[in-house]
Amino acid sequence: MIKSALIEICSIAFVFLSKSGLKLYGLVLSLPILLGVKHSACYEFGKPVVSIAKEEIFVWNLIYTGKREVSKLQHDTIYYSDGNNNPIKRKHYNVIVIFTEGTSLAVISPELTPNIWGMMHDSLYYTGFFNHTAATFRGLRGQNASFYQMTGGYTEKSMGLGQISHEEILKKMKSGKSIATIPEILRENGYDAFFQLPCSINDNLSQMMDTMDFNQLFTMEDVDANERTKWPVPPGMLVKWFTNNDLTDGDSYKLLWKNIQALHQKDKPFYYGVYTVGTHVGLDSPEFRYKDGQNSYLNKFYNMDRQFGEFLRRFNDSPISDDTILIFTADHATYPEQKFVDTFGIKSKYFVDQVPLIIYKKNSTGELHLDADGKNSLDIAPTIMDLLGIQKATTTFLGCSLFDTVCHSDFDHLSALGLEYYTTYKDVVTPANLSKDQQTIIESIQSYGG
């Protein structure tokens, strides 16, 4: 009883001692403890949803004990059925997730991207949904694991994942760690899991994704070199591995279509993630151009949509669409360089922005617009599990299913880009005012993530 009282007092104290603007985090951290302590005064009040507290909230233990036991972030329930508003009948569907390079929600429009716009208005789609990190190395792995990651692709000291050796990548991503991933969980539930990248199998991005337990990666080597579309050389483009090397969006979508036709012939359901790079900052479209072709941003987003539209037409005309969920999103928001800001009238100056999240199941929801209320892409992995009916698995997911009204994440309103942190509520991004203790905990989680 005394222990329960002390925990309640500490919980309340934590809420009021937290910095302004983050009191909600303290509250969210403390409530599960109050509900989970059988002799707590809050226990009787919380009885109808006391199941949410049966698993320890180890982030609270980090605060309460001062120990950095981030490896104990494991929990065994991915989503809760009570009050769950998933509008799609749960089933072991095939799942295709398109992670489009650097795409903020603001670029999606009926004129520039009519194919995505059209699908969106025949789908379940979200506004008020943000990227939880950036850039690509963090975004792809983070969304496929519902986790933060400290190390990005490139740093001034050449210590980024795009710059270190393959052995160092393996050590950083896997050594002594047990972060649950989408492919790992799905393979335990009878799926095959694949990921497609536009770069070489020998590229560091491929090496990082290969640590995530996919059955197989598909890369540019899976397209005959003589059949690949050649990139124009963009002026001032420093990342030379883009030039005349990576797959264009047109080539990526052709490879995606070829592969899923073959996979659909098998008896096992599949998860297929694909990253397309053609909308990367600094690139122009090597294929279709928008109107007079003078604006590279308009060109590349228009081209991406044209390539996606061709894929979508084939998909809808195929029996593959009868048992497959197609999700369109981004690896992260568009980098807010001046030309992009001017072209689309973007007001935010941060590398955190609303990104598209479109969940399409043919002949299912029709147009269903939901507000994510500032939640972020940590929630994609658990949302996918909710759609598939995979409720029980040991995970380290930091997010919750977007359909789940019982689960509450302490992180899905907090975006972490290395040591830059932002809170997202409604449609507003604000630099986070973390206390020293809070930042220490988040850094510990990021470091454990890689």
XYZ file of C-alpha atoms in Angstrom:
450
model
C 0.000 0.000 0.000
C 2.828 2.385 0.888
C 4.570 1.557 -2.368
C 1.366 2.286 -4.273
C 0.989 5.630 -2.565
C 4.572 6.564 -3.309
C 4.123 5.710 -6.966
C 0.981 7.842 -7.127
C 2.765 10.779 -5.498
C 5.722 10.424 -7.867
C 3.377 10.185 -10.820
C 1.601 13.400 -9.932
C 4.891 15.109 -9.168
C 6.292 14.103 -12.517
C 3.326 15.642 -14.309
C 3.664 18.992 -12.617
C 7.448 19.110 -12.666
C 7.574 18.447 -16.405
C 8.306 21.355 -18.682
C 5.276 23.178 -20.030
C 4.050 21.694 -23.265
C 5.141 18.185 -22.233
C 2.861 17.704 -19.256
C 0.816 15.320 -21.366
C 3.823 13.010 -21.687
C 4.138 12.854 -17.935
C 0.444 12.188 -17.607
C 0.488 9.438 -20.195
C 3.513 7.867 -18.540
C 1.943 7.933 -15.102
C -1.622 6.827 -15.798
C -0.775 3.255 -16.818
C 1.134 2.866 -13.558
C -1.790 4.178 -11.521
C -4.181 1.879 -13.358
C -1.835 -1.056 -13.040
C -1.217 -0.894 -9.272
C -3.903 -3.051 -7.751
C -4.186 -1.044 -4.545
C -4.069 2.309 -6.249
C -6.954 4.687 -5.668
C -7.181 4.955 -9.444
C -7.500 1.199 -9.902
C -11.247 0.933 -9.326
C -11.906 3.927 -11.579
C -9.749 2.397 -14.275
C -11.082 -1.154 -14.054
C -12.892 -1.193 -17.437
C -9.588 -0.599 -19.259
C -7.219 -2.012 -16.678
C -5.948 -4.488 -19.300
C -3.806 -1.717 -20.762
C -1.730 -1.703 -17.586
C -0.934 -5.394 -17.348
C 2.319 -4.822 -19.202
C 4.959 -2.720 -17.498
C 5.612 0.700 -18.943
C 9.390 0.503 -18.854
C 9.877 4.107 -19.854
C 8.350 4.966 -16.491
C 10.882 2.661 -14.864
C 13.645 4.556 -16.622
C 12.427 7.750 -15.016
C 11.567 6.232 -11.669
C 14.754 4.218 -11.153
C 17.164 6.236 -13.268
C 18.233 3.052 -15.062
C 18.651 3.041 -18.826
C 17.059 -0.366 -19.367
C 15.781 0.477 -22.819
C 15.945 -3.172 -23.834
C 12.963 -3.712 -21.528
C 10.616 -1.723 -23.743
C 9.071 -5.007 -24.843
C 5.337 -5.597 -24.642
C 3.089 -8.409 -25.832
C -0.045 -6.716 -27.155
C 0.089 -4.688 -30.370
C -3.455 -3.338 -30.397
C -6.582 -3.539 -28.256
C -9.991 -4.559 -29.568
C -12.094 -2.533 -27.139
C -13.091 0.755 -28.737
C -11.060 -0.053 -31.839
C -12.399 1.745 -34.926
C -10.638 -0.256 -37.663
C -13.091 -0.001 -40.609
C -11.524 -2.837 -42.643
C -12.345 -6.455 -41.812
C -9.229 -8.015 -40.315
C -7.631 -10.699 -42.441
C -4.160 -11.868 -43.487
C -4.119 -9.626 -46.555
C -1.087 -9.058 -48.690
C 0.332 -5.625 -47.897
C 2.197 -3.262 -50.214
C 3.633 -0.113 -48.614
C 5.057 2.590 -50.881
C 7.543 4.835 -49.086
C 7.920 7.784 -51.448
C 11.051 9.855 -51.036
C 10.588 13.193 -49.248
C 6.878 13.780 -49.835
C 4.882 16.188 -47.709
C 1.095 16.070 -47.826
C 1.072 19.569 -49.355
C 2.307 18.271 -52.724
C -0.748 16.046 -53.205
C -3.292 17.872 -55.340
C -5.826 17.071 -58.099
C -3.752 18.927 -60.691
C -0.190 17.875 -59.887
C -0.832 14.342 -58.585
C -4.271 13.342 -59.940
C -3.722 9.594 -59.584
C -2.771 9.743 -55.912
C -5.499 12.305 -55.308
C -8.072 10.045 -56.950
C -7.037 6.984 -54.947
C -6.989 9.014 -51.753
C -10.629 9.938 -52.248
C -11.536 6.264 -52.616
C -9.558 5.232 -49.531
C -9.127 5.590 -45.823
C -6.731 8.516 -45.518
C -5.338 10.720 -42.781
C -4.505 14.347 -42.354
C -2.668 15.619 -39.299
C -0.163 12.753 -39.661
C 3.566 13.567 -39.400
C 6.960 11.963 -39.993
C 8.518 10.774 -36.742
C 12.063 11.203 -38.039
C 14.267 12.027 -41.061
C 16.011 11.386 -43.307
C 15.776 8.152 -45.337
C 17.983 5.822 -43.286
C 16.059 6.670 -40.129
C 12.685 6.876 -41.852
C 12.647 3.509 -43.608
C 13.969 1.468 -40.723
C 12.074 3.464 -38.116
C 8.697 2.938 -39.765
C 9.328 -0.764 -40.306
C 10.162 -1.138 -36.615
C 8.102 1.609 -34.911
C 11.285 2.859 -33.285
C 13.661 5.794 -33.139
C 17.204 5.658 -34.491
C 20.012 8.019 -33.579
C 22.300 7.487 -36.591
C 21.272 8.993 -39.916
C 22.747 8.513 -43.364
C 25.428 11.198 -43.576
C 27.339 13.319 -41.073
C 30.121 15.875 -41.287
C 32.408 13.457 -39.460
C 31.640 10.645 -41.956
C 30.043 8.506 -39.252
C 26.625 8.134 -40.910
C 25.200 4.816 -42.015
C 25.820 5.822 -45.614
C 29.498 6.332 -44.874
C 30.635 3.501 -42.591
C 31.576 -0.063 -43.526
C 29.058 -2.862 -43.950
C 30.497 -4.583 -40.886
C 29.959 -1.446 -38.823
C 26.352 -1.214 -40.039
C 25.672 -4.778 -38.934
C 27.225 -4.159 -35.535
C 25.358 -0.910 -34.979
C 21.983 -2.296 -36.045
C 22.070 -5.772 -34.534
C 24.716 -6.196 -31.845
C 23.063 -7.102 -28.539
C 19.706 -5.633 -29.601
C 16.240 -7.070 -30.005
C 14.130 -4.492 -31.831
C 11.004 -6.065 -33.296
C 10.362 -5.395 -36.983
C 7.431 -5.769 -39.361
C 9.123 -8.544 -41.381
C 10.114 -10.449 -38.257
C 6.587 -10.436 -36.832
C 4.900 -11.185 -40.149
C 7.217 -14.094 -40.920
C 6.299 -15.558 -37.546
C 2.671 -15.343 -38.699
C 3.002 -17.140 -42.012
C 4.067 -14.267 -44.284
C 6.929 -13.718 -46.637
C 8.408 -10.213 -46.399
C 10.279 -8.249 -49.046
C 11.690 -4.790 -49.534
C 12.597 -3.019 -52.762
C 15.207 -0.284 -53.049
C 16.281 1.784 -56.077
C 19.987 1.471 -55.279
C 22.507 -1.356 -55.548
C 22.419 -4.368 -53.263
C 25.928 -3.257 -52.225
C 24.793 0.208 -51.204
C 24.817 1.007 -47.491
C 21.076 1.667 -47.491
C 20.524 -1.887 -48.745
C 22.921 -3.215 -46.133
C 20.981 -1.456 -43.373
C 17.624 -2.791 -44.602
C 19.135 -6.270 -44.851
C 19.505 -6.298 -41.060
C 15.688 -6.245 -40.687
C 15.005 -9.925 -41.467
C 13.278 -9.584 -44.833
C 13.159 -12.774 -46.906
C 14.781 -10.881 -49.770
C 15.707 -7.405 -50.946
C 15.047 -6.340 -54.530
C 17.420 -3.695 -55.886
C 18.564 -2.094 -59.121
C 20.408 -5.295 -60.068
C 16.980 -6.867 -60.582
C 16.468 -4.609 -63.615
C 18.649 -5.272 -66.651
C 21.259 -2.519 -66.936
C 20.393 -1.983 -70.590
C 16.747 -1.397 -69.746
C 17.214 1.151 -66.948
C 16.202 4.736 -67.585
C 19.183 7.104 -67.421
C 19.106 10.092 -65.116
C 19.988 13.583 -66.330
C 22.904 15.047 -64.420
C 21.360 17.637 -62.096
C 23.480 20.749 -61.649
C 25.230 20.801 -58.301
C 24.148 17.288 -57.348
C 26.737 16.084 -54.864
C 25.376 12.654 -54.000
C 26.810 11.012 -57.103
C 25.278 7.598 -56.439
C 21.996 8.999 -57.764
C 23.355 9.912 -61.182
C 22.821 7.279 -63.890
C 22.667 4.686 -61.154
C 19.548 4.346 -58.993
C 16.270 3.180 -60.479
C 13.961 5.935 -61.627
C 10.406 5.941 -60.323
C 9.237 4.466 -63.608
C 11.693 1.588 -63.314
C 10.843 1.079 -59.635
C 7.128 0.741 -60.304
C 7.731 -1.653 -63.201
C 9.867 -3.846 -60.935
C 7.246 -3.693 -58.193
C 4.518 -4.818 -60.618
C 6.652 -7.640 -62.002
C 7.502 -8.961 -58.538
C 4.048 -8.866 -56.955
C 2.585 -10.774 -59.904
C 5.019 -13.591 -59.173
C 4.449 -13.432 -55.411
C 0.685 -13.542 -55.804
C 0.979 -16.951 -57.465
C 2.328 -18.431 -54.233
C 0.236 -19.747 -51.356
C 1.708 -17.450 -48.714
C 0.589 -13.867 -48.019
C 3.305 -11.263 -48.512
C 4.461 -7.910 -47.193
C 6.220 -5.793 -49.829
C 7.757 -2.455 -48.927
C 9.156 -0.267 -51.695
C 11.144 2.937 -51.533
C 11.119 5.216 -54.593
C 13.793 7.903 -54.873
C 12.778 10.079 -57.819
C 11.384 12.902 -55.666
C 14.654 13.395 -53.765
C 15.870 16.958 -53.213
C 18.188 18.035 -56.032
C 16.740 15.673 -58.638
C 14.671 16.433 -61.722
C 12.423 14.026 -63.586
C 14.133 11.886 -66.238
C 10.731 10.819 -67.538
C 7.552 12.950 -67.546
C 7.652 16.705 -66.959
C 5.007 19.096 -65.748
C 3.786 21.696 -68.272
C 6.826 23.710 -69.455
C 9.202 21.552 -67.393
C 10.945 24.539 -65.782
C 10.294 23.609 -62.135
C 12.111 20.469 -60.988
C 9.821 20.030 -57.980
C 6.691 20.061 -60.105
C 8.361 17.771 -62.624
C 9.431 15.061 -60.208
C 6.216 14.909 -58.188
C 4.172 14.896 -61.387
C 6.352 12.120 -62.796
C 6.079 10.107 -59.599
C 2.290 10.356 -59.810
C 2.247 9.312 -63.481
C 4.321 6.231 -62.692
C 2.191 5.408 -59.670
C -0.969 5.851 -61.742
C 0.168 3.299 -64.320
C 0.912 0.829 -61.525
C -2.457 1.501 -59.869
C -4.363 0.822 -63.094
C -2.636 -2.535 -63.482
C -3.179 -3.312 -59.816
C -6.917 -2.559 -59.928
C -7.383 -4.627 -63.091
C -5.704 -7.621 -61.463
C -6.996 -10.159 -58.920
C -4.059 -9.070 -56.766
C -6.143 -6.092 -55.617
C -8.874 -8.392 -54.270
C -6.764 -9.566 -51.330
C -4.130 -6.830 -51.010
C -3.986 -3.614 -48.995
C -2.040 -0.834 -50.713
C -0.577 1.874 -48.480
C 0.903 5.077 -49.879
C 3.109 7.173 -47.592
C 6.608 8.717 -47.442
C 9.956 7.941 -45.883
C 9.774 11.455 -44.402
C 8.531 14.941 -45.215
C 10.031 17.018 -48.024
C 13.212 18.816 -47.025
C 12.171 22.486 -46.667
C 14.705 24.085 -48.963
C 13.688 27.480 -50.327
C 12.616 26.360 -53.792
C 10.245 23.776 -52.341
C 8.853 26.257 -49.818
C 8.251 28.823 -52.557
C 6.731 26.337 -54.992
C 4.155 24.941 -52.574
C 3.674 27.879 -50.219
C 4.880 25.920 -47.201
C 4.880 27.908 -43.976
C 6.786 25.488 -41.759
C 10.586 25.690 -41.814
C 11.097 22.331 -40.106
C 12.010 18.932 -41.568
C 8.868 17.632 -39.875
C 5.607 18.083 -41.716
C 2.347 16.349 -42.495
C 2.922 13.380 -44.795
C 0.382 11.336 -46.747
C -1.009 8.155 -45.250
C -3.465 6.516 -47.639
C -4.778 3.015 -46.914
C -6.479 1.558 -49.987
C -8.453 -1.689 -50.078
C -10.500 -1.985 -53.245
C -14.273 -2.013 -52.704
C -13.820 -1.489 -48.973
C -14.041 1.846 -47.203
C -14.650 4.253 -50.076
C -13.610 7.777 -49.121
C -13.000 7.888 -45.380
C -11.087 10.904 -44.090
C -9.710 10.644 -40.539
C -7.705 13.106 -38.466
C -4.540 11.689 -36.902
C -4.486 14.688 -34.564
C -0.730 15.161 -34.811
C 0.314 11.526 -34.439
C 3.357 10.327 -36.323
C 4.776 7.503 -38.395
C 5.772 5.418 -35.370
C 2.145 4.304 -35.631
C 2.382 2.739 -39.101
C 3.728 -0.670 -38.031
C 1.104 -1.303 -35.309
C -1.623 -0.013 -37.651
C -0.585 -2.593 -40.251
C -0.757 -5.325 -37.602
C -4.242 -4.128 -36.646
C -5.379 -4.364 -40.288
C -4.074 -7.933 -40.471
C -5.465 -9.069 -37.127
C -2.039 -9.790 -35.628
C -2.677 -8.711 -32.064
C -0.266 -10.755 -29.965
C 3.487 -10.604 -30.492
C 6.452 -9.560 -28.401
C 7.428 -6.160 -29.780
C 9.312 -3.017 -28.926
C 6.924 -0.838 -30.944
C 6.871 2.716 -29.636
C 3.682 3.590 -31.497
C 0.049 2.486 -31.372
C -2.419 1.517 -34.053
C -4.176 4.618 -35.332
C -7.467 2.741 -34.896
C -6.779 1.944 -31.243
C -8.517 4.145 -28.688
C -7.109 2.294 -25.661
C -3.386 2.242 -26.409
C -1.650 5.580 -25.842
C 1.919 6.176 -26.938
C 4.322 8.453 -25.137
C 6.164 9.006 -28.408
C 3.792 9.363 -31.358
C 3.590 13.126 -30.945
C 7.384 13.477 -30.679
C 9.596 13.507 -33.777
C 13.311 12.855 -33.282
C 15.871 13.803 -35.938
C 19.158 13.016 -34.278
C 19.355 15.539 -31.438
C 16.575 17.712 -32.858
C 13.141 17.116 -31.321
C 9.708 18.393 -32.316
C 6.215 17.954 -30.948
C 3.249 17.623 -33.291
C -0.308 18.389 -32.215
C -3.250 18.929 -34.557
C -1.474 20.406 -37.594
C 1.230 22.339 -35.732
C 4.940 21.501 -35.408
C 6.847 22.993 -32.478
C 10.459 22.507 -31.328
C 10.204 20.307 -28.240
C 11.090 21.749 -24.863
C 12.430 18.575 -23.267
C 13.795 18.507 -19.761
C 17.294 17.124 -19.311
C 15.920 13.847 -17.915
C 13.413 13.479 -20.727
C 16.047 14.067 -23.390
C 18.362 11.554 -21.726
C 15.654 8.904 -21.931
C 14.828 9.642 -25.556
C 18.527 9.621 -26.472
C 18.889 6.235 -24.770
C 16.030 4.861 -26.877
C 17.483 6.375 -30.048
C 20.922 4.939 -29.323
C 19.432 1.509 -28.690
C 17.720 1.874 -32.082
C 21.066 2.358 -33.793
